PDB file of C-alpha atoms in Angstrom:
ATOM      1  CA  UNK A   1     -41.982  21.535  21.607  1.00 58.00           C
ATOM      2  CA  UNK A   2     -43.689  20.511  24.825  1.00 48.00           C
ATOM      3  CA  UNK A   3     -45.418  22.496  27.542  1.00 48.00           C
ATOM      4  CA  UNK A   4     -43.284  23.504  30.517  1.00 44.00           C
ATOM      5  CA  UNK A   5     -44.231  24.225  34.110  1.00 44.00           C
ATOM      6  CA  UNK A   6     -44.894  27.706  35.435  1.00 44.00           C
ATOM      7  CA  UNK A   7     -41.501  27.861  37.179  1.00 62.00           C
ATOM      8  CA  UNK A   8     -39.628  28.229  33.897  1.00 82.00           C
ATOM      9  CA  UNK A   9     -37.834  31.363  32.756  1.00 77.00           C
ATOM     10  CA  UNK A  10     -39.669  34.197  31.042  1.00 83.00           C
ATOM     11  CA  UNK A  11     -38.274  37.081  29.019  1.00 70.00           C
ATOM     12  CA  UNK A  12     -39.711  39.607  31.489  1.00 75.00           C
ATOM     13  CA  UNK A  13     -38.001  37.886  34.439  1.00 74.00           C
ATOM     14  CA  UNK A  14     -34.631  38.236  32.720  1.00 70.00           C
ATOM     15  CA  UNK A  15     -35.160  41.972  32.435  1.00 62.00           C
ATOM     16  CA  UNK A  16     -36.883  42.411  29.055  1.00 56.00           C
ATOM     17  CA  UNK A  17     -40.628  43.073  29.278  1.00 61.00           C
ATOM     18  CA  UNK A  18     -41.966  43.352  25.711  1.00 55.00           C
ATOM     19  CA  UNK A  19     -45.255  44.941  26.790  1.00 63.00           C
ATOM     20  CA  UNK A  20     -43.491  47.537  28.940  1.00 56.00           C
ATOM     21  CA  UNK A  21     -41.095  48.269  26.071  1.00 50.00           C
ATOM     22  CA  UNK A  22     -43.976  48.825  23.663  1.00 54.00           C
ATOM     23  CA  UNK A  23     -45.729  51.098  26.165  1.00 57.00           C
ATOM     24  CA  UNK A  24     -42.546  53.142  26.608  1.00 51.00           C
ATOM     25  CA  UNK A  25     -42.151  53.457  22.833  1.00 46.00           C
ATOM     26  CA  UNK A  26     -45.760  54.596  22.488  1.00 50.00           C
ATOM     27  CA  UNK A  27     -45.180  57.227  25.182  1.00 52.00           C
ATOM     28  CA  UNK A  28     -42.129  58.481  23.296  1.00 41.00           C
ATOM     29  CA  UNK A  29     -44.110  58.815  20.073  1.00 47.00           C
ATOM     30  CA  UNK A  30     -46.991  60.544  21.887  1.00 57.00           C
ATOM     31  CA  UNK A  31     -44.578  63.346  22.748  1.00 50.00           C
ATOM     32  CA  UNK A  32     -44.413  64.271  19.063  1.00 53.00           C
ATOM     33  CA  UNK A  33     -48.152  64.824  18.857  1.00 55.00           C
ATOM     34  CA  UNK A  34     -48.310  63.052  15.495  1.00 48.00           C
ATOM     35  CA  UNK A  35     -49.568  59.874  13.929  1.00 45.00           C
ATOM     36  CA  UNK A  36     -46.130  58.246  13.803  1.00 39.00           C
ATOM     37  CA  UNK A  37     -46.265  54.466  14.108  1.00 43.00           C
ATOM     38  CA  UNK A  38     -43.829  51.786  15.166  1.00 41.00           C
ATOM     39  CA  UNK A  39     -43.937  49.683  12.034  1.00 66.00           C
ATOM     40  CA  UNK A  40     -40.823  48.334  10.342  1.00 84.00           C
ATOM     41  CA  UNK A  41     -39.726  51.521   8.601  1.00 88.00           C
ATOM     42  CA  UNK A  42     -40.485  55.218   8.521  1.00 89.00           C
ATOM     43  CA  UNK A  43     -41.477  56.545   5.097  1.00 91.00           C
ATOM     44  CA  UNK A  44     -41.070  60.042   3.699  1.00 91.00           C
ATOM     45  CA  UNK A  45     -42.856  60.982   0.483  1.00 90.00           C
ATOM     46  CA  UNK A  46     -40.279  62.751  -1.701  1.00 92.00           C
ATOM     47  CA  UNK A  47     -42.450  63.095  -4.775  1.00 90.00           C
ATOM     48  CA  UNK A  48     -42.188  60.202  -7.179  1.00 88.00           C
ATOM     49  CA  UNK A  49     -40.976  57.769  -4.525  1.00 94.00           C
ATOM     50  CA  UNK A  50     -40.448  57.165  -0.828  1.00 93.00           C
ATOM     51  CA  UNK A  51     -37.348  57.594   1.255  1.00 94.00           C
ATOM     52  CA  UNK A  52     -37.372  55.015   4.059  1.00 94.00           C
ATOM     53  CA  UNK A  53     -35.306  54.802   7.223  1.00 95.00           C
ATOM     54  CA  UNK A  54     -34.834  52.021   9.748  1.00 95.00           C
ATOM     55  CA  UNK A  55     -32.580  51.944  12.789  1.00 95.00           C
ATOM     56  CA  UNK A  56     -31.630  49.066  15.060  1.00 96.00           C
ATOM     57  CA  UNK A  57     -28.788  47.459  16.968  1.00 96.00           C
ATOM     58  CA  UNK A  58     -27.458  44.029  17.852  1.00 97.00           C
ATOM     59  CA  UNK A  59     -28.696  43.851  21.449  1.00 94.00           C
ATOM     60  CA  UNK A  60     -27.263  41.593  24.130  1.00 96.00           C
ATOM     61  CA  UNK A  61     -25.832  39.266  21.524  1.00 97.00           C
ATOM     62  CA  UNK A  62     -22.842  41.561  22.003  1.00 97.00           C
ATOM     63  CA  UNK A  63     -22.323  40.003  25.439  1.00 97.00           C
ATOM     64  CA  UNK A  64     -21.934  36.551  23.891  1.00 98.00           C
ATOM     65  CA  UNK A  65     -19.400  37.947  21.426  1.00 98.00           C
ATOM     66  CA  UNK A  66     -17.486  39.549  24.289  1.00 97.00           C
ATOM     67  CA  UNK A  67     -17.591  36.385  26.386  1.00 97.00           C
ATOM     68  CA  UNK A  68     -15.981  34.244  23.685  1.00 97.00           C
ATOM     69  CA  UNK A  69     -13.868  36.992  22.145  1.00 97.00           C
ATOM     70  CA  UNK A  70     -15.354  36.727  18.651  1.00 97.00           C
ATOM     71  CA  UNK A  71     -16.600  39.978  17.138  1.00 97.00           C
ATOM     72  CA  UNK A  72     -16.407  38.911  13.490  1.00 97.00           C
ATOM     73  CA  UNK A  73     -20.126  38.342  12.844  1.00 97.00           C
ATOM     74  CA  UNK A  74     -21.990  40.948  14.873  1.00 98.00           C
ATOM     75  CA  UNK A  75     -21.557  43.496  12.091  1.00 98.00           C
ATOM     76  CA  UNK A  76     -23.615  41.177   9.881  1.00 98.00           C
ATOM     77  CA  UNK A  77     -26.342  41.215  12.527  1.00 98.00           C
ATOM     78  CA  UNK A  78     -26.303  45.005  12.630  1.00 98.00           C
ATOM     79  CA  UNK A  79     -26.807  45.212   8.866  1.00 98.00           C
ATOM     80  CA  UNK A  80     -29.418  42.450   8.829  1.00 98.00           C
ATOM     81  CA  UNK A  81     -31.638  43.819  11.580  1.00 97.00           C
ATOM     82  CA  UNK A  82     -31.946  47.088   9.663  1.00 97.00           C
ATOM     83  CA  UNK A  83     -32.266  45.932   6.060  1.00 98.00           C
ATOM     84  CA  UNK A  84     -34.773  43.201   6.922  1.00 98.00           C
ATOM     85  CA  UNK A  85     -37.128  45.810   8.348  1.00 97.00           C
ATOM     86  CA  UNK A  86     -36.939  47.747   5.078  1.00 97.00           C
ATOM     87  CA  UNK A  87     -37.605  44.589   3.085  1.00 97.00           C
ATOM     88  CA  UNK A  88     -40.712  44.008   5.230  1.00 97.00           C
ATOM     89  CA  UNK A  89     -41.992  47.361   3.953  1.00 95.00           C
ATOM     90  CA  UNK A  90     -41.185  46.485   0.335  1.00 95.00           C
ATOM     91  CA  UNK A  91     -38.309  48.968   0.254  1.00 96.00           C
ATOM     92  CA  UNK A  92     -34.886  48.409  -1.310  1.00 97.00           C
ATOM     93  CA  UNK A  93     -32.049  49.252   1.118  1.00 98.00           C
ATOM     94  CA  UNK A  94     -29.421  51.480  -0.491  1.00 98.00           C
ATOM     95  CA  UNK A  95     -27.170  53.050   2.167  1.00 98.00           C
ATOM     96  CA  UNK A  96     -26.038  52.500   5.733  1.00 98.00           C
ATOM     97  CA  UNK A  97     -24.328  54.356   8.576  1.00 98.00           C
ATOM     98  CA  UNK A  98     -23.093  52.711  11.769  1.00 97.00           C
ATOM     99  CA  UNK A  99     -22.656  53.914  15.341  1.00 97.00           C
ATOM    100  CA  UNK A 100     -20.194  52.288  17.727  1.00 97.00           C
ATOM    101  CA  UNK A 101     -20.110  53.430  21.349  1.00 97.00           C
ATOM    102  CA  UNK A 102     -17.186  51.978  23.301  1.00 96.00           C
ATOM    103  CA  UNK A 103     -15.651  52.462  26.739  1.00 96.00           C
ATOM    104  CA  UNK A 104     -12.083  52.388  25.448  1.00 95.00           C
ATOM    105  CA  UNK A 105     -10.562  52.080  21.970  1.00 92.00           C
ATOM    106  CA  UNK A 106      -9.472  48.577  20.941  1.00 94.00           C
ATOM    107  CA  UNK A 107      -8.148  48.219  17.400  1.00 95.00           C
ATOM    108  CA  UNK A 108      -8.496  44.432  17.335  1.00 95.00           C
ATOM    109  CA  UNK A 109     -12.167  44.567  18.358  1.00 96.00           C
ATOM    110  CA  UNK A 110     -13.100  47.406  16.012  1.00 96.00           C
ATOM    111  CA  UNK A 111     -11.320  45.675  13.120  1.00 97.00           C
ATOM    112  CA  UNK A 112     -13.368  42.507  13.627  1.00 97.00           C
ATOM    113  CA  UNK A 113     -16.567  44.529  13.896  1.00 97.00           C
ATOM    114  CA  UNK A 114     -15.641  46.255  10.639  1.00 97.00           C
ATOM    115  CA  UNK A 115     -15.032  42.935   8.928  1.00 97.00           C
ATOM    116  CA  UNK A 116     -18.547  41.792   9.854  1.00 97.00           C
ATOM    117  CA  UNK A 117     -20.063  45.054   8.650  1.00 98.00           C
ATOM    118  CA  UNK A 118     -18.248  44.619   5.324  1.00 97.00           C
ATOM    119  CA  UNK A 119     -19.658  41.106   4.876  1.00 98.00           C
ATOM    120  CA  UNK A 120     -23.162  42.315   5.715  1.00 98.00           C
ATOM    121  CA  UNK A 121     -22.903  45.221   3.295  1.00 98.00           C
ATOM    122  CA  UNK A 122     -21.847  42.866   0.510  1.00 98.00           C
ATOM    123  CA  UNK A 123     -24.665  40.411   1.218  1.00 97.00           C
ATOM    124  CA  UNK A 124     -27.245  43.187   1.270  1.00 98.00           C
ATOM    125  CA  UNK A 125     -25.700  45.061  -1.693  1.00 97.00           C
ATOM    126  CA  UNK A 126     -25.460  48.209   0.414  1.00 97.00           C
ATOM    127  CA  UNK A 127     -23.189  51.243   0.403  1.00 96.00           C
ATOM    128  CA  UNK A 128     -21.635  52.435   3.657  1.00 97.00           C
ATOM    129  CA  UNK A 129     -21.850  56.238   3.726  1.00 96.00           C
ATOM    130  CA  UNK A 130     -20.137  56.763   7.048  1.00 94.00           C
ATOM    131  CA  UNK A 131     -20.408  56.193  10.752  1.00 94.00           C
ATOM    132  CA  UNK A 132     -19.404  57.312  14.205  1.00 95.00           C
ATOM    133  CA  UNK A 133     -17.218  55.819  16.911  1.00 95.00           C
ATOM    134  CA  UNK A 134     -17.797  57.414  20.304  1.00 96.00           C
ATOM    135  CA  UNK A 135     -15.499  56.719  23.256  1.00 96.00           C
ATOM    136  CA  UNK A 136     -17.658  57.137  26.374  1.00 96.00           C
ATOM    137  CA  UNK A 137     -16.158  55.365  29.400  1.00 95.00           C
ATOM    138  CA  UNK A 138     -18.591  56.955  31.853  1.00 93.00           C
ATOM    139  CA  UNK A 139     -21.656  55.999  29.812  1.00 95.00           C
ATOM    140  CA  UNK A 140     -20.861  52.644  28.212  1.00 93.00           C
ATOM    141  CA  UNK A 141     -19.396  49.487  29.728  1.00 93.00           C
ATOM    142  CA  UNK A 142     -17.875  47.459  26.912  1.00 94.00           C
ATOM    143  CA  UNK A 143     -19.502  48.640  23.699  1.00 96.00           C
ATOM    144  CA  UNK A 144     -22.748  48.961  21.780  1.00 97.00           C
ATOM    145  CA  UNK A 145     -23.247  48.679  18.025  1.00 97.00           C
ATOM    146  CA  UNK A 146     -26.166  50.098  16.081  1.00 97.00           C
ATOM    147  CA  UNK A 147     -26.890  51.527  12.665  1.00 97.00           C
ATOM    148  CA  UNK A 148     -29.347  53.259  10.395  1.00 97.00           C
ATOM    149  CA  UNK A 149     -30.311  52.107   6.919  1.00 97.00           C
ATOM    150  CA  UNK A 150     -31.826  54.243   4.165  1.00 97.00           C
ATOM    151  CA  UNK A 151     -33.911  52.800   1.368  1.00 96.00           C
ATOM    152  CA  UNK A 152     -35.837  53.918  -1.689  1.00 96.00           C
ATOM    153  CA  UNK A 153     -39.031  52.635  -3.264  1.00 94.00           C
ATOM    154  CA  UNK A 154     -41.333  53.751  -6.012  1.00 95.00           C
ATOM    155  CA  UNK A 155     -44.715  54.788  -4.655  1.00 90.00           C
ATOM    156  CA  UNK A 156     -46.349  51.631  -6.035  1.00 92.00           C
ATOM    157  CA  UNK A 157     -43.664  49.327  -4.615  1.00 93.00           C
ATOM    158  CA  UNK A 158     -44.287  49.919  -0.910  1.00 94.00           C
ATOM    159  CA  UNK A 159     -46.337  47.103   0.547  1.00 94.00           C
ATOM    160  CA  UNK A 160     -49.858  47.878   1.649  1.00 90.00           C
ATOM    161  CA  UNK A 161     -49.002  46.147   4.915  1.00 93.00           C
ATOM    162  CA  UNK A 162     -52.465  44.634   5.419  1.00 95.00           C
ATOM    163  CA  UNK A 163     -52.794  40.887   4.890  1.00 97.00           C
ATOM    164  CA  UNK A 164     -55.896  39.869   2.945  1.00 97.00           C
ATOM    165  CA  UNK A 165     -58.334  37.274   4.266  1.00 98.00           C
ATOM    166  CA  UNK A 166     -57.903  34.235   2.031  1.00 98.00           C
ATOM    167  CA  UNK A 167     -54.179  34.831   1.500  1.00 98.00           C
ATOM    168  CA  UNK A 168     -51.641  32.091   1.982  1.00 98.00           C
ATOM    169  CA  UNK A 169     -48.558  32.577   4.150  1.00 98.00           C
ATOM    170  CA  UNK A 170     -45.093  31.698   2.860  1.00 98.00           C
ATOM    171  CA  UNK A 171     -42.358  31.377   5.470  1.00 98.00           C
ATOM    172  CA  UNK A 172     -38.590  31.565   5.042  1.00 98.00           C
ATOM    173  CA  UNK A 173     -36.047  29.841   7.292  1.00 98.00           C
ATOM    174  CA  UNK A 174     -33.994  31.711   9.836  1.00 98.00           C
ATOM    175  CA  UNK A 175     -30.361  30.965  10.673  1.00 97.00           C
ATOM    176  CA  UNK A 176     -31.266  30.270  14.281  1.00 97.00           C
ATOM    177  CA  UNK A 177     -31.879  32.754  17.080  1.00 96.00           C
ATOM    178  CA  UNK A 178     -30.779  35.785  15.036  1.00 97.00           C
ATOM    179  CA  UNK A 179     -30.548  38.918  17.247  1.00 96.00           C
ATOM    180  CA  UNK A 180     -33.643  38.791  19.448  1.00 93.00           C
ATOM    181  CA  UNK A 181     -34.275  37.063  22.723  1.00 95.00           C
ATOM    182  CA  UNK A 182     -30.595  36.713  23.603  1.00 97.00           C
ATOM    183  CA  UNK A 183     -31.178  37.931  27.152  1.00 96.00           C
ATOM    184  CA  UNK A 184     -33.491  34.973  27.748  1.00 97.00           C
ATOM    185  CA  UNK A 185     -31.310  32.534  25.801  1.00 98.00           C
ATOM    186  CA  UNK A 186     -28.151  33.564  27.672  1.00 98.00           C
ATOM    187  CA  UNK A 187     -29.835  33.181  31.051  1.00 97.00           C
ATOM    188  CA  UNK A 188     -31.148  29.740  30.075  1.00 97.00           C
ATOM    189  CA  UNK A 189     -27.974  28.191  28.698  1.00 97.00           C
ATOM    190  CA  UNK A 190     -25.587  29.572  31.308  1.00 97.00           C
ATOM    191  CA  UNK A 191     -27.490  27.946  34.163  1.00 96.00           C
ATOM    192  CA  UNK A 192     -25.496  24.754  33.683  1.00 96.00           C
ATOM    193  CA  UNK A 193     -23.105  25.513  30.803  1.00 98.00           C
ATOM    194  CA  UNK A 194     -20.286  27.785  29.689  1.00 97.00           C
ATOM    195  CA  UNK A 195     -20.234  29.402  26.260  1.00 98.00           C
ATOM    196  CA  UNK A 196     -17.185  27.359  25.264  1.00 97.00           C
ATOM    197  CA  UNK A 197     -18.884  24.051  26.116  1.00 98.00           C
ATOM    198  CA  UNK A 198     -19.794  21.857  23.128  1.00 98.00           C
ATOM    199  CA  UNK A 199     -23.288  22.508  21.757  1.00 98.00           C
ATOM    200  CA  UNK A 200     -24.947  19.115  22.499  1.00 97.00           C
ATOM    201  CA  UNK A 201     -26.900  18.749  19.209  1.00 96.00           C
ATOM    202  CA  UNK A 202     -23.779  19.631  17.179  1.00 97.00           C
ATOM    203  CA  UNK A 203     -20.753  18.897  19.417  1.00 97.00           C
ATOM    204  CA  UNK A 204     -18.209  20.216  16.911  1.00 97.00           C
ATOM    205  CA  UNK A 205     -19.629  23.699  17.629  1.00 97.00           C
ATOM    206  CA  UNK A 206     -19.586  25.507  20.958  1.00 98.00           C
ATOM    207  CA  UNK A 207     -22.694  26.954  22.579  1.00 98.00           C
ATOM    208  CA  UNK A 208     -21.288  30.433  22.063  1.00 98.00           C
ATOM    209  CA  UNK A 209     -20.689  29.824  18.377  1.00 98.00           C
ATOM    210  CA  UNK A 210     -24.253  28.602  17.935  1.00 98.00           C
ATOM    211  CA  UNK A 211     -25.699  31.668  19.652  1.00 98.00           C
ATOM    212  CA  UNK A 212     -23.543  33.913  17.449  1.00 98.00           C
ATOM    213  CA  UNK A 213     -24.778  32.536  14.137  1.00 98.00           C
ATOM    214  CA  UNK A 214     -25.501  35.763  12.231  1.00 98.00           C
ATOM    215  CA  UNK A 215     -28.956  36.964  11.324  1.00 98.00           C
ATOM    216  CA  UNK A 216     -30.031  36.025   7.823  1.00 98.00           C
ATOM    217  CA  UNK A 217     -30.338  38.911   5.361  1.00 98.00           C
ATOM    218  CA  UNK A 218     -33.582  38.731   3.353  1.00 98.00           C
ATOM    219  CA  UNK A 219     -32.935  41.282   0.590  1.00 98.00           C
ATOM    220  CA  UNK A 220     -33.163  38.414  -1.929  1.00 98.00           C
ATOM    221  CA  UNK A 221     -36.933  38.447  -1.304  1.00 98.00           C
ATOM    222  CA  UNK A 222     -37.423  41.901  -2.827  1.00 98.00           C
ATOM    223  CA  UNK A 223     -37.692  40.558  -6.378  1.00 97.00           C
ATOM    224  CA  UNK A 224     -40.329  37.928  -5.465  1.00 97.00           C
ATOM    225  CA  UNK A 225     -42.231  40.530  -3.428  1.00 97.00           C
ATOM    226  CA  UNK A 226     -42.484  42.726  -6.522  1.00 96.00           C
ATOM    227  CA  UNK A 227     -43.105  39.878  -8.953  1.00 97.00           C
ATOM    228  CA  UNK A 228     -46.075  38.513  -7.020  1.00 98.00           C
ATOM    229  CA  UNK A 229     -49.094  40.189  -5.411  1.00 98.00           C
ATOM    230  CA  UNK A 230     -47.648  40.276  -1.908  1.00 98.00           C
ATOM    231  CA  UNK A 231     -49.865  42.369   0.356  1.00 97.00           C
ATOM    232  CA  UNK A 232     -47.829  42.300   3.569  1.00 97.00           C
ATOM    233  CA  UNK A 233     -44.675  40.925   5.135  1.00 97.00           C
ATOM    234  CA  UNK A 234     -43.442  40.214   8.642  1.00 97.00           C
ATOM    235  CA  UNK A 235     -39.849  40.234   9.872  1.00 97.00           C
ATOM    236  CA  UNK A 236     -40.001  37.817  12.822  1.00 97.00           C
ATOM    237  CA  UNK A 237     -37.917  39.623  15.428  1.00 94.00           C
ATOM    238  CA  UNK A 238     -38.668  40.950  18.933  1.00 90.00           C
ATOM    239  CA  UNK A 239     -42.029  39.601  20.011  1.00 93.00           C
ATOM    240  CA  UNK A 240     -41.553  36.383  18.058  1.00 97.00           C
ATOM    241  CA  UNK A 241     -44.599  35.142  16.197  1.00 98.00           C
ATOM    242  CA  UNK A 242     -46.789  38.004  17.376  1.00 97.00           C
ATOM    243  CA  UNK A 243     -45.007  40.018  14.663  1.00 96.00           C
ATOM    244  CA  UNK A 244     -47.502  38.528  12.215  1.00 98.00           C
ATOM    245  CA  UNK A 245     -50.177  40.663  13.865  1.00 97.00           C
ATOM    246  CA  UNK A 246     -48.366  43.694  12.486  1.00 95.00           C
ATOM    247  CA  UNK A 247     -49.796  42.621   9.115  1.00 96.00           C
ATOM    248  CA  UNK A 248     -53.253  43.571  10.391  1.00 96.00           C
ATOM    249  CA  UNK A 249     -55.987  42.280  12.667  1.00 96.00           C
ATOM    250  CA  UNK A 250     -56.382  38.835  11.162  1.00 97.00           C
ATOM    251  CA  UNK A 251     -56.136  35.239  12.300  1.00 98.00           C
ATOM    252  CA  UNK A 252     -52.888  33.703  11.045  1.00 98.00           C
ATOM    253  CA  UNK A 253     -53.252  29.938  11.026  1.00 98.00           C
ATOM    254  CA  UNK A 254     -49.840  28.267  10.805  1.00 98.00           C
ATOM    255  CA  UNK A 255     -50.698  24.640  10.134  1.00 97.00           C
ATOM    256  CA  UNK A 256     -47.388  23.592   8.552  1.00 97.00           C
ATOM    257  CA  UNK A 257     -44.606  25.588  10.263  1.00 98.00           C
ATOM    258  CA  UNK A 258     -40.988  25.324   9.248  1.00 98.00           C
ATOM    259  CA  UNK A 259     -38.912  23.214  11.655  1.00 98.00           C
ATOM    260  CA  UNK A 260     -37.196  24.972  14.535  1.00 98.00           C
ATOM    261  CA  UNK A 261     -33.426  24.559  14.629  1.00 98.00           C
ATOM    262  CA  UNK A 262     -31.944  22.501  17.505  1.00 98.00           C
ATOM    263  CA  UNK A 263     -30.820  25.629  19.366  1.00 98.00           C
ATOM    264  CA  UNK A 264     -34.422  26.438  20.275  1.00 98.00           C
ATOM    265  CA  UNK A 265     -35.113  23.079  21.915  1.00 98.00           C
ATOM    266  CA  UNK A 266     -31.786  23.365  23.746  1.00 98.00           C
ATOM    267  CA  UNK A 267     -32.621  26.835  25.094  1.00 98.00           C
ATOM    268  CA  UNK A 268     -36.132  25.744  26.054  1.00 98.00           C
ATOM    269  CA  UNK A 269     -34.954  22.681  27.948  1.00 97.00           C
ATOM    270  CA  UNK A 270     -32.139  24.484  29.756  1.00 97.00           C
ATOM    271  CA  UNK A 271     -34.453  27.275  30.884  1.00 97.00           C
ATOM    272  CA  UNK A 272     -37.615  25.201  31.364  1.00 97.00           C
ATOM    273  CA  UNK A 273     -39.323  27.789  29.160  1.00 98.00           C
ATOM    274  CA  UNK A 274     -42.954  27.371  28.142  1.00 97.00           C
ATOM    275  CA  UNK A 275     -43.944  26.859  24.515  1.00 98.00           C
ATOM    276  CA  UNK A 276     -45.872  30.131  24.525  1.00 97.00           C
ATOM    277  CA  UNK A 277     -42.905  32.096  25.897  1.00 97.00           C
ATOM    278  CA  UNK A 278     -40.652  30.564  23.237  1.00 98.00           C
ATOM    279  CA  UNK A 279     -42.988  31.602  20.421  1.00 98.00           C
ATOM    280  CA  UNK A 280     -43.474  35.088  21.887  1.00 97.00           C
ATOM    281  CA  UNK A 281     -39.706  35.618  22.132  1.00 97.00           C
ATOM    282  CA  UNK A 282     -37.963  33.754  19.302  1.00 98.00           C
ATOM    283  CA  UNK A 283     -38.473  33.206  15.569  1.00 98.00           C
ATOM    284  CA  UNK A 284     -38.589  29.430  16.164  1.00 98.00           C
ATOM    285  CA  UNK A 285     -37.045  28.643  12.781  1.00 98.00           C
ATOM    286  CA  UNK A 286     -38.853  31.178  10.572  1.00 98.00           C
ATOM    287  CA  UNK A 287     -37.315  34.615  10.102  1.00 98.00           C
ATOM    288  CA  UNK A 288     -39.615  36.139   7.496  1.00 98.00           C
ATOM    289  CA  UNK A 289     -43.220  35.655   6.322  1.00 98.00           C
ATOM    290  CA  UNK A 290     -45.063  36.886   3.226  1.00 98.00           C
ATOM    291  CA  UNK A 291     -48.827  37.107   2.732  1.00 98.00           C
ATOM    292  CA  UNK A 292     -50.077  36.724  -0.851  1.00 98.00           C
ATOM    293  CA  UNK A 293     -52.911  35.166  -2.884  1.00 98.00           C
ATOM    294  CA  UNK A 294     -53.212  31.436  -2.357  1.00 98.00           C
ATOM    295  CA  UNK A 295     -53.008  30.801  -6.121  1.00 98.00           C
ATOM    296  CA  UNK A 296     -49.508  32.328  -6.235  1.00 98.00           C
ATOM    297  CA  UNK A 297     -48.038  30.992  -3.000  1.00 98.00           C
ATOM    298  CA  UNK A 298     -46.787  27.596  -4.154  1.00 98.00           C
ATOM    299  CA  UNK A 299     -45.037  29.109  -7.173  1.00 98.00           C
ATOM    300  CA  UNK A 300     -43.288  31.765  -5.091  1.00 98.00           C
ATOM    301  CA  UNK A 301     -42.199  29.135  -2.587  1.00 98.00           C
ATOM    302  CA  UNK A 302     -40.835  26.933  -5.374  1.00 98.00           C
ATOM    303  CA  UNK A 303     -38.743  29.801  -6.767  1.00 97.00           C
ATOM    304  CA  UNK A 304     -37.206  30.521  -3.367  1.00 98.00           C
ATOM    305  CA  UNK A 305     -36.304  28.553  -0.256  1.00 98.00           C
ATOM    306  CA  UNK A 306     -39.702  29.360   1.245  1.00 98.00           C
ATOM    307  CA  UNK A 307     -42.622  27.076   2.033  1.00 98.00           C
ATOM    308  CA  UNK A 308     -46.371  27.566   2.349  1.00 98.00           C
ATOM    309  CA  UNK A 309     -46.906  27.480   6.106  1.00 98.00           C
ATOM    310  CA  UNK A 310     -50.493  28.628   6.613  1.00 98.00           C
ATOM    311  CA  UNK A 311     -53.289  30.992   5.711  1.00 98.00           C
ATOM    312  CA  UNK A 312     -55.041  34.218   6.694  1.00 98.00           C
ATOM    313  CA  UNK A 313     -58.626  34.127   7.975  1.00 98.00           C
ATOM    314  CA  UNK A 314     -60.934  36.392   9.980  1.00 98.00           C
ATOM    315  CA  UNK A 315     -59.916  36.930  13.581  1.00 97.00           C
ATOM    316  CA  UNK A 316     -57.070  38.454  15.584  1.00 97.00           C
ATOM    317  CA  UNK A 317     -54.482  35.904  16.685  1.00 98.00           C
ATOM    318  CA  UNK A 318     -51.617  33.703  15.583  1.00 98.00           C
ATOM    319  CA  UNK A 319     -52.375  29.983  15.770  1.00 98.00           C
ATOM    320  CA  UNK A 320     -49.243  27.850  15.764  1.00 98.00           C
ATOM    321  CA  UNK A 321     -48.231  24.479  17.251  1.00 97.00           C
ATOM    322  CA  UNK A 322     -51.333  24.327  19.416  1.00 97.00           C
ATOM    323  CA  UNK A 323     -50.838  27.866  20.720  1.00 98.00           C
ATOM    324  CA  UNK A 324     -53.084  30.905  20.315  1.00 98.00           C
ATOM    325  CA  UNK A 325     -51.031  34.100  20.492  1.00 98.00           C
ATOM    326  CA  UNK A 326     -52.530  37.576  20.686  1.00 95.00           C
ATOM    327  CA  UNK A 327     -51.225  41.024  21.586  1.00 85.00           C
TER     328      UNK A 327
END
């Protein structure tokens, strides 16, 4: 990655201001007059264990699917964005419900969406309990897909959520852009290209197909999380690498990051996007991070497809590829 000039695209300029979104969410929570937080999952103590809930959607990735007429994978994204947040809390996902809002019924589209949901459920070992399809032509243009995932965890299984100074960081590869930052990515690549143009780094794929690569599901990390002394985890989604700061006010030094897939360099070049904006928006090749004792990190990485990417020290920032990111 190389620095770009100040004329490049930013996420806020394309209509998504992360800081404004976080402020709006905080205002919503303030209305409840409680200590609710905006971490990965909400937890309810039900006695001997916790019931956890997470809810999320697919975002503007749906517009790419619509543009190329391929709805077969977005159901996977819907499952993944929910279950990965539960995994980040140390919770096992067990059940899912979906919500599809659409302007007019289309059996072909809903069938493809259902096929993707079925694949995601199988990958995450989840049970679908039900869902809702709402036809709302005066409210929705096209459609929107979201869902809610329920999980269970013993009281001693939920992660503390606070990374420990001296911990090592183990990162796990993403499948590409996943389901965050698509508003910026779409604006960048459609400046000079169409979605059905060949993707230059891999010409046998189209740009649209590359953007639609489904979000990786990280439920396979639950066993390692419980086998080792993992203190905190980060699902690298909206906000990019600043998600690591959700593991506590520490300095996260990423001195050996996983490589970013070619799609990120392509998006950056097409949009003349700065390195900092890229790392504040996208996962940049790493979709999930665990914090655990340095003595255990190499072994955990060897048993999975992870790699030791850095360490936790005193401070309050994320240091990666010459950048210093803070909230």
